[in-house]
Short mmCIF file of C-alpha atoms and ligand atoms in Angstrom, two decimals:
data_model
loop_
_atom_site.label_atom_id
_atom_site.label_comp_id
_atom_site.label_asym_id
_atom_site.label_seq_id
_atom_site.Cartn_x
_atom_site.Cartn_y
_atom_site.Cartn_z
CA UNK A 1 190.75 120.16 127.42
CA UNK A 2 189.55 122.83 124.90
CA UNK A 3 193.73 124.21 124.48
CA UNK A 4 196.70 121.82 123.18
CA UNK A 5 199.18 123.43 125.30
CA UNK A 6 200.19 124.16 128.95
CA UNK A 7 201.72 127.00 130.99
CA UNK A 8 204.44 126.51 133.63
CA UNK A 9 205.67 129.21 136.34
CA UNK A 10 207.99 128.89 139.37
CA UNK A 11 207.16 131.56 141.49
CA UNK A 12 208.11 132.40 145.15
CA UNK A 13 211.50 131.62 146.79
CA UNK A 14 213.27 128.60 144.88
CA UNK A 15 214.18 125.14 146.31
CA UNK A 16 215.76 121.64 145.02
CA UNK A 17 213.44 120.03 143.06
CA UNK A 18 211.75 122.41 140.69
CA UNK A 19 213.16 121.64 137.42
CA UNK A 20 212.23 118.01 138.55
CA UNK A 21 208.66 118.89 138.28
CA UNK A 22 209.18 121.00 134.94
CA UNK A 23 210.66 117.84 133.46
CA UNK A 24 208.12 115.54 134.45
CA UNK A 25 205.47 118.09 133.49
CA UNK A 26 206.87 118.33 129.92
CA UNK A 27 207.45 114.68 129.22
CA UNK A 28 203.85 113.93 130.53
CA UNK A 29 202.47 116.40 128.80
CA UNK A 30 204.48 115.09 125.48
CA UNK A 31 202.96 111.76 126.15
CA UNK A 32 199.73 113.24 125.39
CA UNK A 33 200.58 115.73 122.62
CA UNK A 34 200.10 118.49 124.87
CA UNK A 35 202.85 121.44 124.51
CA UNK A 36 204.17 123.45 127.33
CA UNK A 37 204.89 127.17 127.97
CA UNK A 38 207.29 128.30 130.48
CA UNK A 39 206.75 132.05 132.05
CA UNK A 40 209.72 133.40 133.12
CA UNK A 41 210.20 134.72 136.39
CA UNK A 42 207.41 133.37 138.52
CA UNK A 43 204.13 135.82 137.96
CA UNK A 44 205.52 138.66 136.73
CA UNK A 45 206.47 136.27 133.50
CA UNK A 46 202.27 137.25 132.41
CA UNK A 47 203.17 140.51 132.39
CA UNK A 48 205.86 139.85 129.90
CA UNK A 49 204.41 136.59 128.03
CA UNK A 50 206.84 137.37 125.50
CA UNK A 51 209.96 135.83 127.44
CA UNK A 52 207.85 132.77 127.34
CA UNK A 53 209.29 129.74 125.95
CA UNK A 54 208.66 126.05 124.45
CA UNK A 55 209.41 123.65 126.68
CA UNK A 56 210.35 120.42 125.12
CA UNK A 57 211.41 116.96 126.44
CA UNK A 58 214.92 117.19 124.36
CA UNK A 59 215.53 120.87 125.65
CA UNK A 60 214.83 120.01 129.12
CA UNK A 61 216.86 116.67 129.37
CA UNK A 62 218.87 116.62 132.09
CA UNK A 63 217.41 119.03 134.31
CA UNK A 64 215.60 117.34 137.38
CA UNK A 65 219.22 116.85 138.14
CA UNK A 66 219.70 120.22 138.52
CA UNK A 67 218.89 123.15 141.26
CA UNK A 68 217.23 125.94 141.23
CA UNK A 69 214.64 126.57 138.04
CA UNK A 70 215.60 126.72 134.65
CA UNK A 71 212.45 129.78 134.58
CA UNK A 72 213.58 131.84 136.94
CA UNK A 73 211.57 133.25 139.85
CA UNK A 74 210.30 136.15 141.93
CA UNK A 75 209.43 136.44 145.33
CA UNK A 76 206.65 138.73 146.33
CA UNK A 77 206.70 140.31 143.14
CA UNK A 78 203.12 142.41 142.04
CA UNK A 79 201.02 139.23 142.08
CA UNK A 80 201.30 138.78 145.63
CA UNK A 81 197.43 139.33 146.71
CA UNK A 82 196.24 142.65 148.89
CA UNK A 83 194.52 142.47 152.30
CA UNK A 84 190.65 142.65 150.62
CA UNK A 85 187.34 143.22 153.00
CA UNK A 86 187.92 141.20 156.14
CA UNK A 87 191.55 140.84 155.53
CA UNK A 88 190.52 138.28 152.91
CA UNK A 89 193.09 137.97 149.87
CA UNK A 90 192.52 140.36 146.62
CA UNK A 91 194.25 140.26 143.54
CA UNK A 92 193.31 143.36 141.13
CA UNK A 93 191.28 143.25 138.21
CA UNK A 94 194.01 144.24 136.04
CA UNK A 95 195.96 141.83 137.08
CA UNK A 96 193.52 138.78 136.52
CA UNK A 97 193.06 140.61 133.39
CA UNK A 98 196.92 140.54 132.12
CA UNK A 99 196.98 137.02 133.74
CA UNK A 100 194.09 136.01 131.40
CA UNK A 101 195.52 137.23 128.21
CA UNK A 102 198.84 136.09 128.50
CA UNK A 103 197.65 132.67 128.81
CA UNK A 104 194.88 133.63 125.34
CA UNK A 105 198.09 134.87 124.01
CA UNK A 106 200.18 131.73 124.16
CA UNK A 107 196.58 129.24 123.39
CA UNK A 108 197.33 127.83 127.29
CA UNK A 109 194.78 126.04 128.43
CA UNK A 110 195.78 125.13 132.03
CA UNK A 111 198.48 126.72 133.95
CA UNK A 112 200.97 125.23 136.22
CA UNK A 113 201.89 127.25 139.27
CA UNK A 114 204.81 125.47 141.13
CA UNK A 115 204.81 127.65 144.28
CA UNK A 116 204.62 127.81 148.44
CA UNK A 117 202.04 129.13 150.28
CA UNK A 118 202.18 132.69 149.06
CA UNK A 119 202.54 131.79 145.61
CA UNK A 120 199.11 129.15 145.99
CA UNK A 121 197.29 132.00 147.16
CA UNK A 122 197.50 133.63 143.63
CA UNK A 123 196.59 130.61 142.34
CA UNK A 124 194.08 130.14 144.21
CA UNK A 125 192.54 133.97 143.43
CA UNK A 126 193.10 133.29 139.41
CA UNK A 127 191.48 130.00 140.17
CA UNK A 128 188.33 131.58 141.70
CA UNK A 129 188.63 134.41 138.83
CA UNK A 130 187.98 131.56 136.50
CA UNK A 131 191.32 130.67 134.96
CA UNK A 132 191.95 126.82 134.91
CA UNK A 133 195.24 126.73 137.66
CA UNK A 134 196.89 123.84 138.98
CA UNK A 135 199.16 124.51 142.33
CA UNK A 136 202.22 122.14 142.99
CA UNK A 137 203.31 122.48 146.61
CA UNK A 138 207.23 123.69 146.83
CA UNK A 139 208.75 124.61 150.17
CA UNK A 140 211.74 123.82 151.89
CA UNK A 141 209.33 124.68 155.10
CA UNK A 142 207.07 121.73 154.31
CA UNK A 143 204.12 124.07 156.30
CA UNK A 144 201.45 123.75 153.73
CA UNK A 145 198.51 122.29 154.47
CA UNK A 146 196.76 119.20 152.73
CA UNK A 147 200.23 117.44 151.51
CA UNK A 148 202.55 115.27 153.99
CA UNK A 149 205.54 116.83 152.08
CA UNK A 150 206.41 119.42 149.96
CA UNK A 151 209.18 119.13 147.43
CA UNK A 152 212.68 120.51 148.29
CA UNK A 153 212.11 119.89 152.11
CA UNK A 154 214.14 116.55 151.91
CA UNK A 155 217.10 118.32 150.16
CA UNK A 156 217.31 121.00 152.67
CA UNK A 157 216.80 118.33 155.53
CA UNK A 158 220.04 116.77 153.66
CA UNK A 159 221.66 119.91 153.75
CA UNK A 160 220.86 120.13 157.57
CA UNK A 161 222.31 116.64 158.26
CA UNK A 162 225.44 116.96 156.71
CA UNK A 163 226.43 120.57 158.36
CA UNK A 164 225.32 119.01 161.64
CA UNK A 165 227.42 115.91 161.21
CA UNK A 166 230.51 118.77 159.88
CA UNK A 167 230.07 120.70 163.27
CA UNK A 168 230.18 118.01 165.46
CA UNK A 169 233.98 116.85 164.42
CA UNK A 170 234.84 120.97 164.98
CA UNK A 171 232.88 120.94 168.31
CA UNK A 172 234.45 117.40 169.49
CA UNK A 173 237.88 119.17 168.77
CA UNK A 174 236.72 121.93 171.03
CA UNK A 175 234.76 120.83 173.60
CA UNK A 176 232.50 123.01 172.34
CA UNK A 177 228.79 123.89 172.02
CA UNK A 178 228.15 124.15 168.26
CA UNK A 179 224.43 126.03 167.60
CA UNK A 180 223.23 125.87 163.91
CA UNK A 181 220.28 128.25 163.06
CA UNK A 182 218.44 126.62 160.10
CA UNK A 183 215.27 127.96 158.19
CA UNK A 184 211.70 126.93 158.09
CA UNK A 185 209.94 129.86 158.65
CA UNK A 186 207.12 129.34 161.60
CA UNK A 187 207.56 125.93 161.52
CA UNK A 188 210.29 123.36 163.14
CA UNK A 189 210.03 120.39 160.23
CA UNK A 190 213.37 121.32 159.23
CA UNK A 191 215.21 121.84 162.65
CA UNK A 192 213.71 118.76 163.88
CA UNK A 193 214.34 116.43 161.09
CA UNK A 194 217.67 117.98 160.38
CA UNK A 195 218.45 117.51 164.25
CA UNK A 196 217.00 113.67 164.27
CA UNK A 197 218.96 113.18 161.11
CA UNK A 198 221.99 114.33 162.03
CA UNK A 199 221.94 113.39 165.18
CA UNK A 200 222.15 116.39 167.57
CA UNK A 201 221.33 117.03 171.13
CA UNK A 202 218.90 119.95 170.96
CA UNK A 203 216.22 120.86 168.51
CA UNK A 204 214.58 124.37 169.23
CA UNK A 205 211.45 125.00 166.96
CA UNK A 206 209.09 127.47 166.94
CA UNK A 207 205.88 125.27 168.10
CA UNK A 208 207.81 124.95 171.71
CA UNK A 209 208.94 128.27 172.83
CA UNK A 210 212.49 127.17 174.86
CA UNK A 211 212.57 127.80 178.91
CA UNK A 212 215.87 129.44 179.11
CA UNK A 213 216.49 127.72 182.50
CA UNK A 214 215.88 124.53 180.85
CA UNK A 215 217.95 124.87 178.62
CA UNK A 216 220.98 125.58 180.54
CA UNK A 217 220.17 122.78 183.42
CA UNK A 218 220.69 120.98 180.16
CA UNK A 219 223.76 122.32 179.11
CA UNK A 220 225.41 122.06 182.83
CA UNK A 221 223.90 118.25 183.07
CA UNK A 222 225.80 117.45 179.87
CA UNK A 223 228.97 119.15 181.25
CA UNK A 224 229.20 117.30 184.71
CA UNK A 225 229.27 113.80 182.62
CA UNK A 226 232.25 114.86 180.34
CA UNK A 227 230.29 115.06 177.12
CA UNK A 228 232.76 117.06 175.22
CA UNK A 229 230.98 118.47 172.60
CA UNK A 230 226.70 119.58 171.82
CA UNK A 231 224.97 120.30 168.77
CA UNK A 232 221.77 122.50 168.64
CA UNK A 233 219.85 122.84 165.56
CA UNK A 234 217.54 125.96 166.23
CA UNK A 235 214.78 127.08 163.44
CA UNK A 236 215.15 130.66 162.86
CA UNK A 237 211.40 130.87 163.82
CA UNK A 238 212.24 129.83 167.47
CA UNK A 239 212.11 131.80 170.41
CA UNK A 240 212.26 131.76 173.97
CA UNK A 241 209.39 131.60 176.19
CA UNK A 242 209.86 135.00 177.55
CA UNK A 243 210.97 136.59 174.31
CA UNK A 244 210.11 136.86 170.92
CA UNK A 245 210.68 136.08 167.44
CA UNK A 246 213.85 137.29 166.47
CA UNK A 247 214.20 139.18 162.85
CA UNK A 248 216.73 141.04 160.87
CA UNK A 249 216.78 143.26 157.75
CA UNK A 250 217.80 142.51 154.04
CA UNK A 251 219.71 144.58 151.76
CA UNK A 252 216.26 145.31 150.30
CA UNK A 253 215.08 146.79 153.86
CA UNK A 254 212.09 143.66 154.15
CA UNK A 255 212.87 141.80 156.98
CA UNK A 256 213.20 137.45 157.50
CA UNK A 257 213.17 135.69 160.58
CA UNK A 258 216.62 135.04 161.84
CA UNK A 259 219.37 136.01 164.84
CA UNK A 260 217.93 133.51 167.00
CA UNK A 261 220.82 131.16 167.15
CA UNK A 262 223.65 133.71 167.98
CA UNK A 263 221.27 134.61 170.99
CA UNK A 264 221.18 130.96 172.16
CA UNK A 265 224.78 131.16 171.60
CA UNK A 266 225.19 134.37 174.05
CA UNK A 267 222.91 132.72 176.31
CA UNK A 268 224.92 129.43 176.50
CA UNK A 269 227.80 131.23 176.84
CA UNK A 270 226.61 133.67 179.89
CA UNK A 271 225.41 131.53 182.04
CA UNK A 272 227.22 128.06 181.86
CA UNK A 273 230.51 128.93 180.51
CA UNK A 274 230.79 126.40 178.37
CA UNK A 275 232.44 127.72 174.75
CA UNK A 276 230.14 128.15 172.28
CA UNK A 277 230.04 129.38 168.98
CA UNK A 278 226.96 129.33 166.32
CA UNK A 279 226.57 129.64 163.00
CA UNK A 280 223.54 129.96 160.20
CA UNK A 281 222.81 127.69 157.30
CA UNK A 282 220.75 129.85 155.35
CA UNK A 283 220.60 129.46 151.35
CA UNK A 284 223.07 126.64 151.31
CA UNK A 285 219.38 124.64 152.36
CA UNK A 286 217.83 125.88 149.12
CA UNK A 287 220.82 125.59 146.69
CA UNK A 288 221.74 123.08 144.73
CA UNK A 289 220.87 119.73 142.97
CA UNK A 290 217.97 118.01 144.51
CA UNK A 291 218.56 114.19 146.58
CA UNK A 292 217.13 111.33 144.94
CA UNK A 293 214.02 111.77 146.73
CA UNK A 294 212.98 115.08 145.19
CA UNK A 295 213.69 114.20 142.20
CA UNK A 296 211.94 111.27 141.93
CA UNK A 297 208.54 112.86 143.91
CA UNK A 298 209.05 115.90 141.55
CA UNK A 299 208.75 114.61 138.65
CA UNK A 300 205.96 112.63 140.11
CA UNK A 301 204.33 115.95 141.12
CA UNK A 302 204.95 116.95 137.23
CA UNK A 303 203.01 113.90 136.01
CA UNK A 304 200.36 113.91 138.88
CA UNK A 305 199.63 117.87 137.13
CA UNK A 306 199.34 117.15 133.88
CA UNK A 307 196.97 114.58 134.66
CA UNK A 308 194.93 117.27 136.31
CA UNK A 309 194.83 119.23 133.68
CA UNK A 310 194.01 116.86 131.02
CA UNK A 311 191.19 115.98 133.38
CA UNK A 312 189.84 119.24 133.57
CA UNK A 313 190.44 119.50 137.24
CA UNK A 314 191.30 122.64 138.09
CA UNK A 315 191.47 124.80 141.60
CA UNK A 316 193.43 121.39 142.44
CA UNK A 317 196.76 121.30 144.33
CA UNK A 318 199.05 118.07 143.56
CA UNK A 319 199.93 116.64 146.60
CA UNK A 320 201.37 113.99 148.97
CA UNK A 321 199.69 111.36 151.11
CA UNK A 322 200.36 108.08 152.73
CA UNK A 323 202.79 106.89 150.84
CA UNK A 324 200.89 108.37 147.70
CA UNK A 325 200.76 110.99 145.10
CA UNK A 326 197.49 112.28 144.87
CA UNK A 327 195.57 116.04 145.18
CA UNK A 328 193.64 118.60 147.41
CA UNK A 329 191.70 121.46 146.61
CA UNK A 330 193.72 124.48 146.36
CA UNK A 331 191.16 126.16 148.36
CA UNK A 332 191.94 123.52 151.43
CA UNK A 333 195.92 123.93 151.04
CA UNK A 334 196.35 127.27 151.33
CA UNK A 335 196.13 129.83 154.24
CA UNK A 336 196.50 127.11 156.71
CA UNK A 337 200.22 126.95 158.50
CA UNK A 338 200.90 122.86 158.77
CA UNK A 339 202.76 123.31 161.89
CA UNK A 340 204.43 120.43 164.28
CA UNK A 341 201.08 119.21 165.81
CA UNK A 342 202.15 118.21 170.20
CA UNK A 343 201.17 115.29 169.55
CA UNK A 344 203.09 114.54 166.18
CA UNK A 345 205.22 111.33 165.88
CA UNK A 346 208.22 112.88 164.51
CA UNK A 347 208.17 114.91 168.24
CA UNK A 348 207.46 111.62 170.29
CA UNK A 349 210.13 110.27 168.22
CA UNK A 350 212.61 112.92 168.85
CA UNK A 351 211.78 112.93 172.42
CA UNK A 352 212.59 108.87 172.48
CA UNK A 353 215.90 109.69 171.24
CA UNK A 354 217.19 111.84 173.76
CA UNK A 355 217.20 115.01 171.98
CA UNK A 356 216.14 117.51 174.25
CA UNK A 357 213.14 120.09 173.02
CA UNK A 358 213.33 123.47 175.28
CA UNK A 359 211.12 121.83 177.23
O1 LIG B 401 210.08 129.95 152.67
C1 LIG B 401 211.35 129.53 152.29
C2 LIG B 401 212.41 130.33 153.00
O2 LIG B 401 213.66 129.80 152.64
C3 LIG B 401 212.26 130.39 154.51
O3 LIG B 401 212.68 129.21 155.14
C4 LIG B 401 213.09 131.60 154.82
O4 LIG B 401 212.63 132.22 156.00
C5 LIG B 401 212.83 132.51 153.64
O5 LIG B 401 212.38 131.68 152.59
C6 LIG B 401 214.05 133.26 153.17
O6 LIG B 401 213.65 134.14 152.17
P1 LIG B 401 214.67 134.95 151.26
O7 LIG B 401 215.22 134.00 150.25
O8 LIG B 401 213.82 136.00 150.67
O9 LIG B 401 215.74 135.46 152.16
#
């Protein structure tokens, strides 16, 4: 590699298990007498490479324990590419440009881009514009393509299981129908592995759009043999067969997927009768110190890129398969959804245990 140093950038909306693939990024790269930059702030850190710091294994000790990112990010910030010709992706000139020189400016040869799908785009535009990127795939949605999992997604599905497992003593108290609206975007990893973790009844996800009818046979069934209480886990991405997706504005006036569960909750409610009440997860999926398992395949993901970059191969994507750490083209991972195939175990499985689907 022609540069002795590295860049590092968290961009996008954060998850568990980013400063677990900083650390293992900056204690590989140590092992090799490579230094590392960290841009603050996601992309919009190479527009201000002068926030940029040394990142050293003594002043990062401690932190794969930790959530959030020690670097700070920025979700759809000015990188975030334009519709080009044929709705293909376009990042400016001048940005490219700025992106180039910070990296000149700090001797980087190889930059790190921990991000999700949005953020990979970028990567994969400054890749194709000739700077040497390497993508590390970070999502509590686990929807991008090429890698069996994501970092952070086993955190939130932690964070799933134990609110699950806390509404079910509330709703046994009750008699009551307890719906918990999750995240995940316009996929239902999440829901469903939250709901076949924590053991709930329903799982709505946005691959099956739920027959109301269905759903309240289900509800009524469960009634006339005394079960006192029901959990549903519903991805905020669901949506009923004869409706859509349901979304609601930020204080910033952009909009995210959600409301979804307080309709199932009206719904329940209407037509069976039965006393329900839901609630939404949100951030509390994203916050906080990573399980054992993200830290551990973080700071594998951190090693796997370094290796990359000492390699010289760039346009890659670190990812996960079989059981294995490995990489994908960047150009394969992104702009492809990784959705809950029909014919996925994890469905099959879900299905075997009795949880029903909207079905
Ligand atoms: O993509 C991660 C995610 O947490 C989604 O699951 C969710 O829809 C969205 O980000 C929330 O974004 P924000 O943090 O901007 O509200």
């Amino acid at each position: 590699m022609p540069a002795t140093r590295l860049g590092i950038l968290t961009a996008g909306g954060d998850c568990a298990g980013l400063n677990a693939v900083i650390r293992g990024v900056v204690c590989a790269a140590a092992q090799r007498q490579l230094e590392v930059v960290g841009f603050a702030e996601g992309y919009e850190g190479l527009l201000d490479p002068s926030r940029a710091r040394t990142l050293t294994p003594e002043n990062t000790r401690g932190i794969a324990a930790t959530g959030g990112t020690i670097l700070g990010s920025t979700n759809k910030g000015r990188f975030q590419p334009r519709r080009g010709p044929g709705g293909q992706p376009v990042l400016s000139d001048a940005l490219v440009r700025a992106a180039r020189s910070a990296l000149e400016q700090h001797r980087v040869g190889a930059l790190v881009v921990l991000g999700g799908d949005g953020s990979l785009r970028t990567a994969l535009q400054l890749a194709r514009a000739g700077l040497h990127v390497i993508g590390v795939p970070k999502t509590i949605d686990n929807d991008i393509d090429s890698t069996d999992v994501t970092f952070g997604f086993d955190t939130a599905v932690s964070r799933v299981t134990s609110a699950v497992e806390e509404l079910r003593t509330t709703a046994e108290s009750h008699r009551r129908l307890m719906v918990l609206e999750v995240m995940g975007r316009h996929t239902g990893w999440l829901a469903l592995h939250g709901a076949v973790s924590g053991g709930a009844d329903i799982a709505l996800i946005p691959e099956i759009p739920f027959d109301g009818d269905s759903l309240i046979r289900m509800v009524k069934e469960a009634d006339r043999r005394g079960q006192r209480s029901l959990i549903a886990v519903v991805a905020e991405g669901a949506r009923a067969r004869t409706g859509r997706q349901m979304r609601r504005q930020t204080s910033t006036g952009d909009s995210r997927l959600g409301g979804i569960g307080a309709f199932v909750e009206s719904l329940v409610a209407s037509r069976t009768g039965r006393e329900t009440r839901s609630c939404t997860l949100g951030h509390l999926q994203r916050g906080g110190p990573p399980t054992a398992f993200d830290r551990v395949l973080g700071q594998q993901f951190g090693v796997r890129a370094v290796d990359l970059a000492a390699d010289g191969m760039f346009g890659r994507m670190v990812s996960y398969r079989f059981g294995s750490v490995t990489d994908a083209a960047l150009a394969d991972a992104v702009g492809r959804r990784r959705s809950v195939a029909p014919d996925s175990q994890i469905l099959r499985h879900a299905r075997a245990l009795g949880i029903y689907l909207g079905e």
